[in-house]
Coordinates of C-alpha atoms in Angstrom, one line a residue:
X19 CA -4.7 -32.6 -13.0
X20 CA -4.4 -30.5 -10.2
X21 CA -6.3 -27.2 -9.4
X22 CA -4.4 -23.9 -7.2
X23 CA -6.9 -22.7 -4.6
X24 CA -6.2 -20.5 -2.1
X25 CA -5.4 -21.4 1.7
X26 CA -5.3 -19.7 4.5
X27 CA -2.3 -16.7 4.5
X28 CA -2.3 -16.6 1.1
X29 CA -0.9 -19.6 -0.1
X30 CA -1.8 -21.7 -3.2
X31 CA -1.7 -25.6 -2.8
X32 CA -2.6 -28.0 -5.4
X33 CA -5.8 -29.7 -5.5
X34 CA -6.6 -33.1 -6.9
X35 CA -9.6 -33.8 -8.6
X36 CA -10.8 -36.6 -6.7
X37 CA -9.5 -34.1 -3.5
X38 CA -11.7 -31.3 -4.7
X39 CA -14.9 -33.8 -5.5
X40 CA -14.8 -34.8 -1.2
X41 CA -14.7 -30.7 -0.3
X42 CA -17.2 -30.3 -2.5
X43 CA -19.1 -32.6 -0.8
X44 CA -18.4 -32.1 2.6
X45 CA -19.3 -28.0 1.6
X46 CA -22.8 -28.8 0.7
X47 CA -23.4 -31.8 3.7
X48 CA -22.2 -28.7 5.6
X49 CA -24.4 -26.5 4.1
X50 CA -26.8 -28.9 4.2
X51 CA -26.6 -29.5 8.0
X52 CA -26.8 -26.0 8.6
X53 CA -29.8 -24.8 6.7
X54 CA -32.0 -27.6 8.5
X55 CA -31.4 -26.0 11.5
X56 CA -32.2 -22.6 11.2
X57 CA -35.1 -23.9 9.3
X58 CA -37.5 -25.0 12.1
X59 CA -36.7 -20.8 13.6
X60 CA -37.4 -19.3 10.0
X61 CA -40.5 -21.4 9.5
X62 CA -41.6 -20.3 13.2
X63 CA -41.0 -16.5 12.5
X64 CA -42.5 -16.6 9.4
X65 CA -46.4 -18.4 10.7
X66 CA -45.9 -15.4 13.5
X67 CA -45.6 -12.8 11.3
X68 CA -48.2 -13.6 9.0
X69 CA -50.4 -14.9 12.2
X70 CA -49.4 -12.2 14.9
X71 CA -48.1 -9.0 13.3
X72 CA -52.3 -7.8 12.7
X73 CA -53.0 -7.9 16.5
X74 CA -48.8 -5.5 17.1
X75 CA -51.5 -1.9 17.0
X76 CA -50.9 1.3 19.3
X77 CA -53.6 -1.1 21.7
X78 CA -51.2 -3.7 22.4
X79 CA -49.2 -1.9 23.8
X80 CA -51.5 -0.1 25.8
X81 CA -54.4 -1.8 26.7
X82 CA -54.2 -4.4 28.9
X83 CA -55.8 -8.0 28.2
X84 CA -60.3 -7.4 26.7
X85 CA -62.2 -10.1 28.6
X86 CA -62.7 -13.5 27.7
X87 CA -64.3 -13.4 23.8
X88 CA -64.3 -9.5 23.4
X89 CA -62.2 -7.9 21.1
X90 CA -59.8 -5.9 21.1
X91 CA -57.2 -4.9 23.7
X92 CA -53.3 -5.8 24.4
X93 CA -50.3 -7.0 26.6
X94 CA -49.2 -4.3 28.5
X95 CA -49.5 -6.2 31.5
X96 CA -47.5 -8.8 30.1
X97 CA -44.8 -6.0 28.9
X98 CA -44.5 -4.4 32.4
X99 CA -45.0 -7.3 34.3
X100 CA -42.0 -9.3 32.7
X101 CA -39.6 -6.1 32.4
X102 CA -40.1 -5.7 35.6
X103 CA -39.6 -9.0 36.5
X104 CA -36.5 -9.5 33.8
X105 CA -35.0 -6.7 36.1
X106 CA -35.0 -7.6 39.5
X107 CA -33.8 -11.3 37.8
X108 CA -30.6 -9.5 36.5
X109 CA -29.5 -8.2 39.6
X110 CA -30.1 -12.0 41.4
X111 CA -28.3 -13.1 38.1
X112 CA -25.4 -10.6 37.9
X113 CA -24.8 -10.4 41.0
X114 CA -24.4 -13.8 42.2
X115 CA -23.1 -15.0 38.8
X116 CA -20.4 -13.2 38.1
X117 CA -19.3 -13.3 42.0
X118 CA -19.4 -17.3 41.5
X119 CA -17.4 -16.6 38.2
X120 CA -14.7 -14.5 39.7
X121 CA -13.7 -16.7 42.3
X122 CA -13.6 -19.5 39.9
X123 CA -11.2 -17.9 37.5
X124 CA -9.3 -16.1 40.0
X125 CA -9.2 -19.2 42.7
X126 CA -8.9 -22.1 41.5
X127 CA -7.2 -23.1 44.3
X128 CA -9.0 -22.0 47.3
X129 CA -10.6 -25.9 49.2
X130 CA -14.3 -24.2 48.4
X131 CA -13.9 -23.8 44.3
X132 CA -14.7 -27.9 43.9
X133 CA -17.7 -27.9 45.8
X134 CA -18.9 -24.1 44.2
X135 CA -18.0 -25.4 40.7
X136 CA -20.5 -28.4 41.1
X137 CA -23.1 -26.9 42.5
X138 CA -23.2 -23.9 39.5
X139 CA -22.6 -27.2 37.0
X140 CA -25.9 -29.1 39.7
X141 CA -27.8 -26.0 39.2
X142 CA -27.7 -25.4 35.1
X143 CA -29.0 -29.0 34.5
X144 CA -32.2 -28.1 37.0
X145 CA -35.1 -27.8 34.2
X146 CA -36.6 -24.5 34.0
X147 CA -40.1 -26.2 35.5
X148 CA -37.9 -27.9 39.1
X149 CA -36.7 -24.1 39.6
X150 CA -40.5 -22.7 40.1
X151 CA -41.3 -25.4 42.1
X152 CA -38.7 -24.9 44.7
X153 CA -39.4 -20.3 44.4
X154 CA -43.1 -22.0 44.9
X155 CA -41.6 -24.6 47.6
X156 CA -39.7 -21.2 49.7
X157 CA -42.1 -17.6 48.8
X158 CA -44.9 -19.3 47.4
X159 CA -46.1 -21.5 50.3
X160 CA -45.1 -18.2 52.8
X161 CA -46.2 -15.2 51.0
X162 CA -48.6 -16.0 48.4
X163 CA -48.3 -15.2 44.3
X164 CA -45.2 -12.6 43.3
X165 CA -43.5 -11.0 40.7
X166 CA -41.1 -11.3 43.4
X167 CA -41.4 -14.8 43.2
X168 CA -40.9 -15.3 39.7
X169 CA -38.1 -13.0 39.6
X170 CA -36.2 -15.1 42.2
X171 CA -37.6 -18.8 40.0
X172 CA -35.4 -16.8 37.1
X173 CA -32.6 -15.0 38.9
X174 CA -31.6 -19.2 39.9
X175 CA -32.0 -19.5 36.0
X176 CA -29.3 -17.7 34.9
X177 CA -26.7 -17.9 37.6
X178 CA -25.1 -20.8 36.2
X179 CA -24.9 -18.9 32.6
X180 CA -23.4 -16.4 34.2
X181 CA -21.4 -17.8 36.4
X182 CA -20.3 -20.4 33.1
X183 CA -19.3 -17.0 31.0
X184 CA -17.7 -15.1 33.7
X185 CA -15.3 -18.0 34.2
X186 CA -14.4 -18.1 30.6
X187 CA -13.8 -14.7 29.9
X188 CA -11.4 -13.4 32.7
X189 CA -9.1 -16.9 31.9
X190 CA -9.0 -15.1 28.7
X191 CA -7.7 -13.0 30.4
X192 CA -3.1 -12.8 30.6
X193 CA -2.0 -13.5 33.6
X194 CA 0.9 -10.9 32.8
X195 CA -1.9 -8.1 33.1
X196 CA -2.6 -9.5 37.0
X197 CA 1.6 -9.7 37.4
X198 CA 2.3 -6.4 36.5
X199 CA -0.7 -5.2 39.0
X200 CA 0.3 -7.0 41.9
X201 CA 3.8 -5.9 40.7
X202 CA 2.7 -2.3 41.4
X203 CA 1.8 -3.3 45.1
X204 CA -2.1 -4.3 44.4
X205 CA -4.0 -6.8 46.4
X206 CA -5.1 -9.3 44.4
X207 CA -8.8 -8.1 44.9
X208 CA -8.2 -5.2 43.8
X209 CA -6.4 -6.1 40.4
X210 CA -9.9 -8.6 39.9
X211 CA -11.9 -5.1 40.4
X212 CA -9.7 -2.6 38.1
X213 CA -8.1 -4.3 35.9
X214 CA -9.8 -8.2 35.3
X215 CA -12.6 -6.6 34.8
X216 CA -12.3 -4.1 33.7
X217 CA -10.4 -5.6 30.2
X218 CA -13.7 -8.2 30.3
X219 CA -16.4 -5.8 30.8
X220 CA -17.5 -6.9 27.4
X221 CA -17.3 -10.5 27.7
X222 CA -19.2 -10.3 30.8
X223 CA -22.2 -8.2 29.6
X224 CA -22.7 -10.8 26.8
X225 CA -23.5 -12.9 28.8
X226 CA -25.8 -11.1 30.9
X227 CA -27.4 -10.6 28.1
X228 CA -27.9 -13.9 27.4
X229 CA -28.9 -14.9 30.3
X230 CA -31.4 -12.5 29.8
X231 CA -32.0 -13.8 26.4
X232 CA -32.6 -18.0 27.7
X233 CA -34.6 -16.6 30.5
X234 CA -36.9 -14.7 28.6
X235 CA -38.9 -17.5 27.3
X236 CA -39.6 -19.4 30.4
X237 CA -43.2 -19.5 31.6
X238 CA -43.7 -22.7 33.6
X239 CA -41.3 -21.2 36.5
X240 CA -43.6 -18.4 36.6
X241 CA -46.9 -20.7 36.1
X242 CA -46.2 -21.1 39.7
X243 CA -44.6 -18.0 41.4
X244 CA -45.5 -14.8 39.6
X245 CA -49.6 -16.7 38.3
X246 CA -50.9 -13.7 36.7
X247 CA -52.1 -10.4 36.6
X248 CA -55.0 -9.2 34.3
X249 CA -53.9 -5.5 35.1
X250 CA -50.7 -3.6 35.0
X251 CA -49.1 -4.0 38.0
X252 CA -46.0 -3.0 39.6
X253 CA -45.9 -4.1 42.7
X254 CA -43.7 -6.6 43.3
X255 CA -44.6 -8.3 46.3
X256 CA -48.1 -8.9 44.5
X257 CA -49.2 -11.4 41.1
X258 CA -48.0 -10.1 37.9
X259 CA -48.4 -11.6 34.4
X260 CA -45.3 -11.3 31.9
X261 CA -45.4 -11.9 28.3
X262 CA -44.9 -16.3 28.5
X263 CA -47.9 -16.4 30.9
X264 CA -50.4 -14.6 28.6
X265 CA -48.6 -16.8 25.5
X266 CA -49.7 -19.7 27.3
X267 CA -53.2 -18.9 28.5
X268 CA -53.7 -17.5 24.9
X269 CA -53.0 -20.0 22.4
X270 CA -54.6 -22.9 25.0
X271 CA -57.7 -20.4 25.0
X272 CA -60.7 -21.4 22.9
X273 CA -61.4 -17.9 21.4
X274 CA -59.5 -17.1 17.9
X275 CA -59.1 -13.2 19.6
X276 CA -57.2 -14.7 22.3
X277 CA -55.0 -16.9 20.1
X278 CA -53.7 -14.1 17.8
X279 CA -52.8 -11.8 20.7
X280 CA -50.9 -14.8 22.4
X281 CA -48.9 -15.0 18.4
X282 CA -49.1 -11.3 18.7
X283 CA -47.3 -11.8 22.2
X284 CA -44.7 -14.5 20.7
X285 CA -43.4 -12.5 18.0
X286 CA -42.7 -9.6 20.0
X287 CA -40.8 -12.2 22.2
X288 CA -39.1 -13.6 20.0
X289 CA -38.2 -10.3 18.4
X290 CA -36.9 -8.7 21.5
X291 CA -35.2 -12.5 21.8
X292 CA -33.6 -12.0 18.0
X293 CA -32.6 -7.6 19.6
X294 CA -30.7 -8.4 21.9
X295 CA -28.4 -12.1 21.5
X296 CA -27.4 -9.4 18.0
X297 CA -26.7 -7.2 21.5
X298 CA -24.9 -9.6 23.0
X299 CA -22.2 -10.8 20.0
X300 CA -21.7 -6.5 19.0
X301 CA -20.6 -6.7 22.3
X302 CA -19.0 -9.7 22.4
X303 CA -17.2 -8.3 19.1
X304 CA -15.3 -5.3 21.3

């Protein structure tokens, strides 16, 4: 006995009972695997929601941390520091990353292409803490701890993600589009700037937002570069706080109030990353 099931395109296919059982079994295994992947995120979010949502009040967004052992205060210094450093890191990551992606996608026969690709692959495999040590050696040992050093480390982490995304998105633009521009007498650089990049803008923006979400939660490179600051600081040449730094310090503190603020900061950070990922998906569908 067989049963007709819908197939792609609306056609009906006849499946034997054994085939239907195999389909149900494999579908159940895939659903179970999906739940195992999603379960840790749900459990972490539920835990932070239960433990940290009570600290997300007006003081959390408008005040700096209270002294050790005292209640109250907020993470205004960390919020402004994270936004400032991510903004500067975006400038570094977007400019260098998009330029590298254009080079790899549009000039595949250039003699430097294998070298650039190898450097991009190596950069993608460097751990975040090592990137922090590099920024420490290049900037901190000479100029001291600063938000600029932290932004440089985060920018270096963004570059390989933006490069890879830009390259893949540009390859999706049909070559006929480029040939049409060339047929009009436009030079290659102008075809890339005026025709190819606008056609791939949605995908490039998606890559940038995913890269931002990736580096927003990094604490290790900031420990060696930005160092942290209990006060609100917008000067990039001085030590600057960030949400991952305050979460790390609060979570390792012996005071319950500091741990509560760390959980609230983690909840805020995960929510921002979640919103950024949703925006990236929205751009990718355009």
